[in-house]
Coordinates of C-alpha atoms in Angstrom, one line a residue:
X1 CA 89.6 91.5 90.2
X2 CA 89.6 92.9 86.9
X3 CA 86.7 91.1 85.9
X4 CA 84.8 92.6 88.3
X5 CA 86.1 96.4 88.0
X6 CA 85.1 95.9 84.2
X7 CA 81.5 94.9 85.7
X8 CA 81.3 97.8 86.9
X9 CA 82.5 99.9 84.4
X10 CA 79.8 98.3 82.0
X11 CA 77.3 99.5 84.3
X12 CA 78.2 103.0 84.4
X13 CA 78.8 103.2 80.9
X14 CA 75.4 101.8 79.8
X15 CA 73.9 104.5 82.5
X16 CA 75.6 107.3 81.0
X17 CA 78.7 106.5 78.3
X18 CA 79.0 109.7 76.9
X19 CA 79.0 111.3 80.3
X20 CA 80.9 108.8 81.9
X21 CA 83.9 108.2 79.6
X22 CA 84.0 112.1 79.0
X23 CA 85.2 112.1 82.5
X24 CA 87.2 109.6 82.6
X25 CA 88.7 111.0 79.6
X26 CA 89.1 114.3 81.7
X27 CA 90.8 112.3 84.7
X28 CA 93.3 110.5 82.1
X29 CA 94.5 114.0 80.1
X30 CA 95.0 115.3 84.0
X31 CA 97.2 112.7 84.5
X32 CA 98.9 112.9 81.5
X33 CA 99.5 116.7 82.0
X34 CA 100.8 116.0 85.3
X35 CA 103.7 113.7 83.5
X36 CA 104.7 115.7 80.7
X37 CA 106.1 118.0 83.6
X38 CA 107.5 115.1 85.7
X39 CA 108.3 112.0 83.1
X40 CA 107.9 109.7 85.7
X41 CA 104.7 108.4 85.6
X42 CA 105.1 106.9 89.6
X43 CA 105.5 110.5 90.6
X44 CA 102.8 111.7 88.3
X45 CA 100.1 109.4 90.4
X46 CA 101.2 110.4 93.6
X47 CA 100.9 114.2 92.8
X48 CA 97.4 113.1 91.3
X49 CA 96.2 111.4 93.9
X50 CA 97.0 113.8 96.1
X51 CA 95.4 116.5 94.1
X52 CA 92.2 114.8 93.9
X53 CA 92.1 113.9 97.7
X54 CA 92.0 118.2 98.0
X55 CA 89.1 118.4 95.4
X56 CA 87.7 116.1 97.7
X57 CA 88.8 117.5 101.1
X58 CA 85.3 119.6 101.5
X59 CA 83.0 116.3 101.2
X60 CA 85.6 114.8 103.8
X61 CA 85.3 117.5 105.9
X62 CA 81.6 117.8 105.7
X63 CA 80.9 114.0 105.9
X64 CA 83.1 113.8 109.3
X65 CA 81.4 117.0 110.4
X66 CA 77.7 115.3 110.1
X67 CA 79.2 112.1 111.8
X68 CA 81.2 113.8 114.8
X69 CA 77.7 115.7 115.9
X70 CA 75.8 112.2 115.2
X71 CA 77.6 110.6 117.6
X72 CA 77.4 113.3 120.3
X73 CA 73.8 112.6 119.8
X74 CA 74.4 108.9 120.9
X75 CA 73.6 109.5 124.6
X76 CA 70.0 111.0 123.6
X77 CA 69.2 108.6 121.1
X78 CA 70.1 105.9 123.2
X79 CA 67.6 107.6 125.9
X80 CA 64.6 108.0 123.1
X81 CA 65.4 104.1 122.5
X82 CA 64.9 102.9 125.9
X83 CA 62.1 105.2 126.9
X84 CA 59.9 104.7 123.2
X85 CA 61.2 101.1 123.0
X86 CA 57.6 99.6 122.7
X87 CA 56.3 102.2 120.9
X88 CA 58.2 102.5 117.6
X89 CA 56.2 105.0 115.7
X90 CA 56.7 107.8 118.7
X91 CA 60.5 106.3 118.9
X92 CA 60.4 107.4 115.3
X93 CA 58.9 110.5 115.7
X94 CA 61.2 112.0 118.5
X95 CA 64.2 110.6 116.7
X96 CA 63.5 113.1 113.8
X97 CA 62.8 116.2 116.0
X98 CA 66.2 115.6 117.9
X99 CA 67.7 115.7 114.8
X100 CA 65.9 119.0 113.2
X101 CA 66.2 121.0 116.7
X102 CA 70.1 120.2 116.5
X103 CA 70.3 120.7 112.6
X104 CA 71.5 116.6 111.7
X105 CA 71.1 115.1 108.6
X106 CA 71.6 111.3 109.7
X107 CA 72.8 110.9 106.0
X108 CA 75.0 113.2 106.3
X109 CA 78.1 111.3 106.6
X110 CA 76.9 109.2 104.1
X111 CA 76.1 111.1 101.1
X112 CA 79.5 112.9 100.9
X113 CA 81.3 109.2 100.5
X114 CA 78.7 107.7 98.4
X115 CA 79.5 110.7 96.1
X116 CA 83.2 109.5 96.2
X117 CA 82.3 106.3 94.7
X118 CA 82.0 107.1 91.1
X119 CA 84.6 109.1 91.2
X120 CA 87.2 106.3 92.8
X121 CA 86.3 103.7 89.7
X122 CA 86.3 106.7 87.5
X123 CA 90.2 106.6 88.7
X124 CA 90.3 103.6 88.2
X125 CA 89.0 103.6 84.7
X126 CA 91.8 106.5 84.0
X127 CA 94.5 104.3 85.2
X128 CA 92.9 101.5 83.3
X129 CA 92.9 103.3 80.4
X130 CA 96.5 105.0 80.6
X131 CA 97.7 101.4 81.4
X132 CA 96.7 99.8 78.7
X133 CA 97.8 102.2 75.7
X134 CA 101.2 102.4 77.4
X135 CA 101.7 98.7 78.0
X136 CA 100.4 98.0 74.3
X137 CA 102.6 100.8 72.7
X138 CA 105.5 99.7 74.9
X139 CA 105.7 96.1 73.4
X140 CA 104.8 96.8 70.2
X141 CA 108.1 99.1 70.1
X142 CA 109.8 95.6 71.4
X143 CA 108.3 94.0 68.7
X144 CA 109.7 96.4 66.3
X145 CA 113.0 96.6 68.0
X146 CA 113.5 93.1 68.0
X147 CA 112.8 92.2 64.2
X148 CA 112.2 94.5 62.2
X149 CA 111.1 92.4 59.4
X150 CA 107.5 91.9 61.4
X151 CA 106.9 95.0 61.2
X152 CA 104.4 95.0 57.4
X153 CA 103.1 91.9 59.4
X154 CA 102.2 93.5 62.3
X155 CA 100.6 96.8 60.7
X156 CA 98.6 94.3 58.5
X157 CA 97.2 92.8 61.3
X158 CA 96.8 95.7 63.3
X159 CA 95.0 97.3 60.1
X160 CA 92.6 94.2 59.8
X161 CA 91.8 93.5 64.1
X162 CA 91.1 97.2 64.1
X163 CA 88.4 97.2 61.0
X164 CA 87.0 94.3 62.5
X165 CA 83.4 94.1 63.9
X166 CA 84.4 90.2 65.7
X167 CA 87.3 91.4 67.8
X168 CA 86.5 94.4 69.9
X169 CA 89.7 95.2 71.5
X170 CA 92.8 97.4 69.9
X171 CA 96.1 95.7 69.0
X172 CA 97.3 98.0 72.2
X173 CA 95.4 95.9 74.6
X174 CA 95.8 92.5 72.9
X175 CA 99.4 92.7 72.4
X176 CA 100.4 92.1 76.3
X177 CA 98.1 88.9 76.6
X178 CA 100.3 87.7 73.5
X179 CA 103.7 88.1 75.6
X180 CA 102.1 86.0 78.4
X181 CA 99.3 83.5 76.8
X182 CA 99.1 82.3 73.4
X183 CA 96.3 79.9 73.9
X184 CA 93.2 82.6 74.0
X185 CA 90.1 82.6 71.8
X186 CA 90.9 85.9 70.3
X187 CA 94.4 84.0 68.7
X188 CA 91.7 81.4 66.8
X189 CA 89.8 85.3 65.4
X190 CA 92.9 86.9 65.0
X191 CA 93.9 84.4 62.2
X192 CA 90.3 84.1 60.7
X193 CA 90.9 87.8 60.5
X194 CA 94.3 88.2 59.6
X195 CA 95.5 85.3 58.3
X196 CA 96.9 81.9 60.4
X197 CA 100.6 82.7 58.8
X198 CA 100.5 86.5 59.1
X199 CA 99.5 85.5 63.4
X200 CA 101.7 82.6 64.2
X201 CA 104.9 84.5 62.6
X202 CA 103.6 87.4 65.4
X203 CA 103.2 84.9 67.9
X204 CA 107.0 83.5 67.2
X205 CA 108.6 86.5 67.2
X206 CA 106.9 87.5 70.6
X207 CA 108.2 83.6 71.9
X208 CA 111.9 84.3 70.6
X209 CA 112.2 87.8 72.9
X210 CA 113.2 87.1 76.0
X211 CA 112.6 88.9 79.4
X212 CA 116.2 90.5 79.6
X213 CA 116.0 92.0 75.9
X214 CA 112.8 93.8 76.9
X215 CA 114.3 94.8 80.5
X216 CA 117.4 96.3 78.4
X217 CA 114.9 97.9 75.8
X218 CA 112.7 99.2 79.0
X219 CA 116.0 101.0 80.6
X220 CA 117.3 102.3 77.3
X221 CA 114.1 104.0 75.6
X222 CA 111.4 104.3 78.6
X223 CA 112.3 105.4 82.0
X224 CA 109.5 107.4 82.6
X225 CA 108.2 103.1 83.3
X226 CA 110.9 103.3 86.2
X227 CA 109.9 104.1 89.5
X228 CA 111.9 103.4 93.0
X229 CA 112.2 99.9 93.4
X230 CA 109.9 99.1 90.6
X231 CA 111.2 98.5 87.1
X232 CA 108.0 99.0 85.1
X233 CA 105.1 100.5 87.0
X234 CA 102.3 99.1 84.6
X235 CA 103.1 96.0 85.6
X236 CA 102.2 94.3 89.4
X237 CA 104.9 95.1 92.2
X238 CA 105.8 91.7 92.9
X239 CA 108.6 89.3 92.6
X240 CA 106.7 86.6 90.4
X241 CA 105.9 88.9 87.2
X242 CA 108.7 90.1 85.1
X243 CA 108.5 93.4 83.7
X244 CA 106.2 92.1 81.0
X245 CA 104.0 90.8 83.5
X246 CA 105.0 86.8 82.2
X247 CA 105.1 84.7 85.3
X248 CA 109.0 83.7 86.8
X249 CA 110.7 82.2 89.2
X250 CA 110.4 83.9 93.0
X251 CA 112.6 86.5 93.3
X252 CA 115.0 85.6 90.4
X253 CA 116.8 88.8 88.7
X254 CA 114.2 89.2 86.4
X255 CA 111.4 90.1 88.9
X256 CA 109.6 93.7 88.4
X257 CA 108.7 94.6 92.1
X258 CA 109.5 93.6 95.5
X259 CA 106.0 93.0 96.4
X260 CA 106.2 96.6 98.8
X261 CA 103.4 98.2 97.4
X262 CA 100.9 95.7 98.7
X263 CA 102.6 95.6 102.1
X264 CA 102.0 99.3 102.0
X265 CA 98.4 99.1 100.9
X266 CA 97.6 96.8 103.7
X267 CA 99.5 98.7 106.6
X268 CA 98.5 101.8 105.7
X269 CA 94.6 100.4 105.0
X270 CA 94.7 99.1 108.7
X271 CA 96.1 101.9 110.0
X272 CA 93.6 104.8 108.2
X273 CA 90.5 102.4 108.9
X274 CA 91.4 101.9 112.7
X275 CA 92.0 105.9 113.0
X276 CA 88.5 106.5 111.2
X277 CA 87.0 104.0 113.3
X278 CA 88.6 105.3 116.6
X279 CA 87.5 109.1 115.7
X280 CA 83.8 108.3 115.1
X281 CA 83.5 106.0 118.5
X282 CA 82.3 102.9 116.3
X283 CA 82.9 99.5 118.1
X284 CA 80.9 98.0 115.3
X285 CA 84.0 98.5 112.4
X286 CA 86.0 95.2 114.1
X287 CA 85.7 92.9 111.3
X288 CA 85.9 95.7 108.5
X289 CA 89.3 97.0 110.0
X290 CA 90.4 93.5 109.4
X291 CA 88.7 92.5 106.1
X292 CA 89.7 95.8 104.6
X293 CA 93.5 95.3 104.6
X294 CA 93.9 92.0 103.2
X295 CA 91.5 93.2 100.2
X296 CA 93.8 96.0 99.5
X297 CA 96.8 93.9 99.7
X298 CA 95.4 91.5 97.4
X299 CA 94.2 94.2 95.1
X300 CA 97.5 95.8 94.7
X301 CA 99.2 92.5 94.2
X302 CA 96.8 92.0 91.5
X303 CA 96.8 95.0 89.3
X304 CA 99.8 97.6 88.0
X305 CA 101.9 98.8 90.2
X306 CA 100.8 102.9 89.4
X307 CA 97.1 101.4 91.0
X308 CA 99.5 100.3 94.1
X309 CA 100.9 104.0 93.9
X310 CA 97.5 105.7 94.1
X311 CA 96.1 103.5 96.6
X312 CA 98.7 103.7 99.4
X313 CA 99.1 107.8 98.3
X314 CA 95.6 108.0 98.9
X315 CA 95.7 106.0 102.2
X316 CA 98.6 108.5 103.9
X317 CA 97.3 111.3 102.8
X318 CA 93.7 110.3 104.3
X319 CA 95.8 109.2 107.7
X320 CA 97.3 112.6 108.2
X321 CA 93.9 114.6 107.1
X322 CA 92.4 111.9 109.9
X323 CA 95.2 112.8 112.8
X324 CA 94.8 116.5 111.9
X325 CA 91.5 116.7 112.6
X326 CA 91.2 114.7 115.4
X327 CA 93.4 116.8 116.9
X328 CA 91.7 120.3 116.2
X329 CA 88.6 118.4 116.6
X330 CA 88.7 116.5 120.1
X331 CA 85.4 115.2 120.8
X332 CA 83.2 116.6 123.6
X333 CA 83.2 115.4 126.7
X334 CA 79.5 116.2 127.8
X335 CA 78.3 115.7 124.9
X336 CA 74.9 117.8 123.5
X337 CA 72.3 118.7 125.9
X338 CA 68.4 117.9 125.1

């Protein structure tokens, strides 16, 4: 999954980086904002996701709007389609003036989500982003904590990864792979770099701390990480992960979440996608209502548990905007008139 995000995220930057990263820049400070008021960064993605689902509201409202008087059009397009059937250039033609004389843009539904796209992975780049520096900065305090002897060490290696042209990542985002995988190419460039002696003492000293001396330093010094049932919310919700994200035994007392998130994701997915379905009278959404769920699930399993936060915040809060306006919004039963 992440490969893929990142995919993406090379695209969009090689479109428009300055542009790009400025707002996701702008999306990461909001967030951060939000949790110097609430030190709880599980809170603080709830209150910004459901922040940004109200910036948002108006294209909602605009792209259900188009769609609602689309398919009270259904019975007269369905007319023009059996009457013009063999002639698809006038079928074409009188498909177009039904829509000017009732003022439909058959985009219109369209364009209002397509617009949400870049936004959603520009999310996801802030969470990305956040995720990363806190994680890194996190165990590199364990680090510290844990032997302070390593600490020249690790500044000297820090200083040279960091000057290098080779390695293009920050000591932030390579220090979690070290606490779960010590066999990765970047280990073999990290001691060119750095030194083989200055590395594997780094990689010993990240060996020697166990799981229940970082769960002790995680309680003691950052419980802004804490959040419900989940002990450290940059890390997946499930039962297989410890709070560094190093894999475990199911359900032992190290575990970080309960694996409730993703249950969530996929409930609430099915749930939102059968009411949007419902509400626009499309019998063609079967397999996507299905499909849908399981992806979120497995996305949620896959990535930090803060992603899990957003995604199910974002999924009620779209099921109550949906249930609101299909009630103030009850679909006509004659339908428009030619």
């Amino acid at each position: 999954m992440n490969n893929l995000i990142a995919g993406v995220f090379v695209i969009a930057e090689a479109a428009n980086p300055g542009l790009w990263g400025s707002f996701v820049n702008f999306l990461a400070n909001v967030l951060q904002l939000i949790n110097n008021i609430t030190n709880n960064y599980g809170l603080s993605v709830m209150l910004f996701t459901i922040l940004m689902r109200l910036v948002l509201l108006p294209l909602d409202l605009k792209a259900k709007a188009s769609t609602k008087k689309i398919n009270e059009l259904q019975p007269l397009l369905k007319e023009i389609n059996e009457k013009y059937k063999y002639d698809p250039d006038k079928r074409n033609r009188k498909t177009a003036e039904l829509y000017q004389k009732h003022g439909v843009n058959p985009l219109g539904g369209c364009l209002p989500l397509l617009i949400q796209i870049p936004i959603f992975f520009a999310l996801f780049a802030a969470l990305r982003q956040i995720s990363s520096m806190e994680l890194g900065s996190f165990l590199i305090d364990v680090i510290k904590h844990h032997d302070p002897s390593i600490i020249p060490v690790l500044d000297q290696i820090t200083k040279a990864v960091e000057s290098s042209s080779a390695i293009k990542q920050r000591m932030v985002d390579i220090i979690p792979q070290l606490f779960i995988r010590t066999d990765l190419p970047i280990v073999d460039q990290m001691k060119e770099i750095a030194g083989a002696e200055n590395v594997s003492l780094l990689l010993e000293t990240i060996k020697n701390i166990s799981n229940k001396e970082i769960y002790s330093f995680l309680n003691a010094q950052y419980g802004a990480y804490r959040f419900l049932w989940i002990k450290n919310v940059w890390i997946a919700d499930s039962p297989l992960v410890s709070v560094v994200g190093r894999p475990i035994d199911l359900f032992s007392n190290e575990w970080n979440g309960l694996f409730i998130l993703p249950i969530l994701a996929g409930v609430t997915s099915y749930y939102q996608t059968k009411l949007a379905s419902t509400s626009t009278a499309n019998q063609q959404t079967g397999g996507f209502t299905a499909i849908f769920p399981i992806l979120s699930v497995w996305f949620t399993a896959m990535y930090t548990a803060v992603f899990g936060v957003y995604w199910v915040t974002n999924n009620i809060f779209q099921i109550v905007q949906q249930i609101v306006y299909n009630r103030t919004n009850s679909p006509e039963g004659e339908g428009v008139k030619p």
